[in-house]
């Protein structure tokens, strides 16, 4: 039996630079891991089964990314049936990559549990087949993301010791809805260069291109971001295609009373 804790990520900047011929978009972003986690237990069983608890996951489980990850590995390796139990904490459709993380951690856990000795490069290749940002969670460290969101390069960015507060108002935004209102255009500045500057200079330079449309549609999101700045965030943004907003602070800041009706996670960045 193995127990792992798939973690979320935030997007620091998200530029949608062009529409691809295959219908996807090329983007630029920085992915940064945060410790808001699900819990995934894998145990050998007589028959394969996926179960979940916590936040309700749509569907019957057969199309869950954890199930797909198991089937993908089992198609190449002689795996016994397993029982996957996912305790879901990371909000769904929230721009935090929770489902992608669950899939990537399934790959990593199966590799370790059954001593498959799958190389990191091959694990990344499997993850890439499951979703655009799944591959990030194999290495699970800060990375500059480009292409359709599945290509990565290391970035020398450390926010270790900073305090982060994530606020999720419970609005589910699909990728299709988020992209529907976006106009792709090349970036004015190289995000990698901007992120080398002090975080105090990011406010008007590190942007999430989804905000313009989604803030006009869901004014609550704009209000949450404004409030994060009002209470002292040195940088605040929406993560991914929404609807989670995050604020980065120089010191510990408890905002659970500020946003009592929403899901709030807060902790130190690594």
Short mmCIF file of N, CA and C in Angstrom, two decimals, residues 4-12 30-39 88-91 94-102 105 108 136-137 139-143 157-168 202 235 237-240 244-249 264-270:
data_model
loop_
_atom_site.label_atom_id
_atom_site.label_comp_id
_atom_site.label_asym_id
_atom_site.label_seq_id
_atom_site.Cartn_x
_atom_site.Cartn_y
_atom_site.Cartn_z
N UNK A 4 0.16 8.88 -1.03
CA UNK A 4 0.85 10.07 -1.52
C UNK A 4 -0.09 11.27 -1.46
N UNK A 5 0.49 12.45 -1.56
CA UNK A 5 -0.29 13.68 -1.38
C UNK A 5 -0.08 14.61 -2.58
N UNK A 6 -0.86 14.43 -3.64
CA UNK A 6 -0.75 15.30 -4.82
C UNK A 6 -1.05 16.75 -4.46
N UNK A 7 -0.15 17.63 -4.85
CA UNK A 7 -0.29 19.04 -4.47
C UNK A 7 -0.76 19.90 -5.64
N UNK A 8 -1.22 21.08 -5.30
CA UNK A 8 -1.69 22.04 -6.31
C UNK A 8 -0.52 22.86 -6.85
N UNK A 9 -0.83 23.69 -7.83
CA UNK A 9 0.13 24.67 -8.35
C UNK A 9 -0.60 25.98 -8.57
N UNK A 10 0.18 27.05 -8.65
CA UNK A 10 -0.36 28.34 -9.08
C UNK A 10 0.33 28.74 -10.37
N UNK A 11 -0.32 29.60 -11.13
CA UNK A 11 0.29 30.23 -12.30
C UNK A 11 0.73 31.63 -11.90
N UNK A 12 2.01 31.90 -12.03
CA UNK A 12 2.50 33.27 -11.84
C UNK A 12 2.68 33.83 -13.25
N UNK A 30 4.51 30.72 -15.52
CA UNK A 30 5.38 30.08 -14.54
C UNK A 30 4.48 29.26 -13.62
N UNK A 31 4.76 27.98 -13.53
CA UNK A 31 4.06 27.10 -12.60
C UNK A 31 4.86 27.03 -11.32
N UNK A 32 4.19 27.17 -10.18
CA UNK A 32 4.86 27.12 -8.90
C UNK A 32 4.04 26.22 -7.97
N UNK A 33 4.67 25.19 -7.37
CA UNK A 33 3.91 24.27 -6.52
C UNK A 33 3.51 24.89 -5.19
N UNK A 34 2.33 24.51 -4.71
CA UNK A 34 1.88 24.91 -3.38
C UNK A 34 1.38 23.66 -2.65
N UNK A 35 1.31 23.74 -1.34
CA UNK A 35 1.07 22.55 -0.52
C UNK A 35 -0.40 22.28 -0.20
N UNK A 36 -1.32 22.84 -0.95
CA UNK A 36 -2.72 22.44 -0.82
C UNK A 36 -2.81 21.08 -1.50
N UNK A 37 -3.15 20.01 -0.77
CA UNK A 37 -3.01 18.66 -1.30
C UNK A 37 -4.31 17.85 -1.25
N UNK A 38 -4.38 16.89 -2.19
CA UNK A 38 -5.29 15.76 -2.08
C UNK A 38 -4.53 14.64 -1.38
N UNK A 39 -5.18 13.50 -1.13
CA UNK A 39 -4.52 12.30 -0.61
C UNK A 39 -4.93 11.13 -1.48
N UNK A 88 -10.37 13.98 -2.05
CA UNK A 88 -10.26 15.20 -2.84
C UNK A 88 -10.46 16.44 -1.98
N UNK A 89 -9.40 17.26 -1.91
CA UNK A 89 -9.46 18.53 -1.18
C UNK A 89 -9.31 19.72 -2.14
N UNK A 90 -8.46 19.59 -3.14
CA UNK A 90 -8.19 20.70 -4.06
C UNK A 90 -9.43 20.95 -4.91
N UNK A 91 -9.96 22.17 -4.91
CA UNK A 91 -11.17 22.46 -5.68
C UNK A 91 -11.01 22.12 -7.17
N UNK A 94 -10.60 25.05 -10.79
CA UNK A 94 -10.21 26.21 -9.99
C UNK A 94 -8.87 26.80 -10.40
N UNK A 95 -8.26 26.27 -11.47
CA UNK A 95 -6.98 26.80 -11.92
C UNK A 95 -5.79 26.35 -11.09
N UNK A 96 -5.96 25.26 -10.34
CA UNK A 96 -4.90 24.80 -9.44
C UNK A 96 -4.26 23.49 -9.90
N UNK A 97 -4.75 22.91 -10.98
CA UNK A 97 -4.14 21.70 -11.53
C UNK A 97 -4.32 20.46 -10.68
N UNK A 98 -5.34 20.42 -9.85
CA UNK A 98 -5.50 19.29 -8.93
C UNK A 98 -5.65 17.95 -9.64
N UNK A 99 -6.48 17.89 -10.66
CA UNK A 99 -6.68 16.64 -11.39
C UNK A 99 -5.41 16.18 -12.08
N UNK A 100 -4.67 17.13 -12.65
CA UNK A 100 -3.40 16.81 -13.30
C UNK A 100 -2.38 16.28 -12.30
N UNK A 101 -2.36 16.88 -11.12
CA UNK A 101 -1.46 16.44 -10.07
C UNK A 101 -1.81 15.02 -9.62
N UNK A 102 -3.11 14.74 -9.47
CA UNK A 102 -3.54 13.39 -9.09
C UNK A 102 -3.02 12.37 -10.09
N UNK A 105 0.89 12.00 -9.83
CA UNK A 105 1.27 11.29 -8.61
C UNK A 105 0.89 9.81 -8.69
N UNK A 108 3.81 8.31 -10.54
CA UNK A 108 4.99 8.22 -9.69
C UNK A 108 4.81 7.15 -8.62
N UNK A 136 4.10 18.67 -15.51
CA UNK A 136 4.75 19.54 -14.51
C UNK A 136 4.92 18.84 -13.18
N UNK A 137 3.92 18.05 -12.79
CA UNK A 137 3.90 17.48 -11.44
C UNK A 137 4.81 16.28 -11.28
N UNK A 139 8.20 16.36 -11.89
CA UNK A 139 9.31 16.98 -11.16
C UNK A 139 8.81 17.87 -10.03
N UNK A 140 7.67 18.54 -10.25
CA UNK A 140 6.97 19.28 -9.21
C UNK A 140 7.85 20.36 -8.57
N UNK A 141 8.47 21.17 -9.43
CA UNK A 141 9.26 22.29 -8.94
C UNK A 141 9.06 23.46 -9.90
N UNK A 142 9.36 24.70 -9.47
CA UNK A 142 9.06 25.86 -10.30
C UNK A 142 9.58 25.70 -11.72
N UNK A 143 8.73 26.06 -12.69
CA UNK A 143 9.11 25.87 -14.08
C UNK A 143 8.45 26.92 -14.96
N UNK A 157 13.57 30.63 -9.83
CA UNK A 157 12.65 31.46 -9.04
C UNK A 157 12.39 30.77 -7.71
N UNK A 158 12.69 31.47 -6.64
CA UNK A 158 12.41 30.93 -5.31
C UNK A 158 11.62 31.95 -4.51
N UNK A 159 10.48 31.52 -4.03
CA UNK A 159 9.66 32.34 -3.14
C UNK A 159 9.64 31.73 -1.75
N UNK A 160 10.67 30.97 -1.45
CA UNK A 160 10.76 30.28 -0.17
C UNK A 160 10.62 31.27 0.98
N UNK A 161 9.74 30.93 1.90
CA UNK A 161 9.53 31.76 3.07
C UNK A 161 8.40 32.76 2.92
N UNK A 162 8.00 33.05 1.67
CA UNK A 162 6.85 33.93 1.47
C UNK A 162 5.58 33.20 1.92
N UNK A 163 4.60 33.95 2.31
CA UNK A 163 3.31 33.41 2.76
C UNK A 163 2.32 33.55 1.62
N UNK A 164 1.55 32.50 1.35
CA UNK A 164 0.57 32.57 0.28
C UNK A 164 -0.82 32.26 0.83
N UNK A 165 -1.79 32.99 0.34
CA UNK A 165 -3.19 32.75 0.67
C UNK A 165 -3.94 32.50 -0.63
N UNK A 166 -4.63 31.35 -0.72
CA UNK A 166 -5.45 31.03 -1.88
C UNK A 166 -6.91 31.12 -1.49
N UNK A 167 -7.69 31.79 -2.31
CA UNK A 167 -9.12 32.00 -2.04
C UNK A 167 -9.92 31.43 -3.21
N UNK A 168 -10.74 30.44 -2.91
CA UNK A 168 -11.57 29.84 -3.95
C UNK A 168 -13.04 30.09 -3.64
N UNK A 202 6.04 43.26 -9.77
CA UNK A 202 5.24 42.37 -10.61
C UNK A 202 3.81 42.87 -10.85
N UNK A 235 1.84 40.71 -4.19
CA UNK A 235 1.42 40.33 -5.54
C UNK A 235 0.17 39.48 -5.41
N UNK A 237 -3.09 37.53 -7.96
CA UNK A 237 -3.48 37.16 -9.31
C UNK A 237 -4.51 36.03 -9.26
N UNK A 238 -5.18 35.82 -10.37
CA UNK A 238 -5.96 34.61 -10.56
C UNK A 238 -5.01 33.52 -11.04
N UNK A 239 -5.25 32.29 -10.64
CA UNK A 239 -4.40 31.18 -11.06
C UNK A 239 -5.04 30.45 -12.23
N UNK A 240 -4.25 30.18 -13.25
CA UNK A 240 -4.74 29.43 -14.40
C UNK A 240 -5.95 30.08 -15.02
N UNK A 244 -9.67 30.39 -8.70
CA UNK A 244 -8.93 30.67 -7.46
C UNK A 244 -8.06 31.90 -7.62
N UNK A 245 -8.09 32.77 -6.64
CA UNK A 245 -7.20 33.94 -6.56
C UNK A 245 -6.17 33.67 -5.47
N UNK A 246 -4.98 34.19 -5.67
CA UNK A 246 -3.97 34.03 -4.63
C UNK A 246 -3.28 35.35 -4.36
N UNK A 247 -2.83 35.49 -3.14
CA UNK A 247 -2.03 36.64 -2.74
C UNK A 247 -0.75 36.16 -2.09
N UNK A 248 0.37 36.79 -2.42
CA UNK A 248 1.66 36.47 -1.83
C UNK A 248 2.03 37.60 -0.86
N UNK A 249 2.43 37.23 0.36
CA UNK A 249 2.68 38.19 1.43
C UNK A 249 4.09 38.00 1.97
N UNK A 264 -10.48 28.81 1.84
CA UNK A 264 -9.21 29.54 1.98
C UNK A 264 -8.13 28.56 2.41
N UNK A 265 -7.04 28.56 1.69
CA UNK A 265 -5.85 27.78 2.10
C UNK A 265 -4.70 28.76 2.21
N UNK A 266 -3.89 28.60 3.26
CA UNK A 266 -2.78 29.52 3.46
C UNK A 266 -1.60 28.76 4.06
N UNK A 267 -0.41 29.17 3.66
CA UNK A 267 0.79 28.51 4.16
C UNK A 267 2.03 29.11 3.54
N UNK A 268 3.20 28.59 3.94
CA UNK A 268 4.46 29.09 3.41
C UNK A 268 4.76 28.44 2.07
N UNK A 269 5.39 29.22 1.20
CA UNK A 269 5.88 28.69 -0.07
C UNK A 269 7.26 28.08 0.16
N UNK A 270 7.58 27.09 -0.66
CA UNK A 270 8.86 26.40 -0.53
C UNK A 270 9.79 26.79 -1.65
#
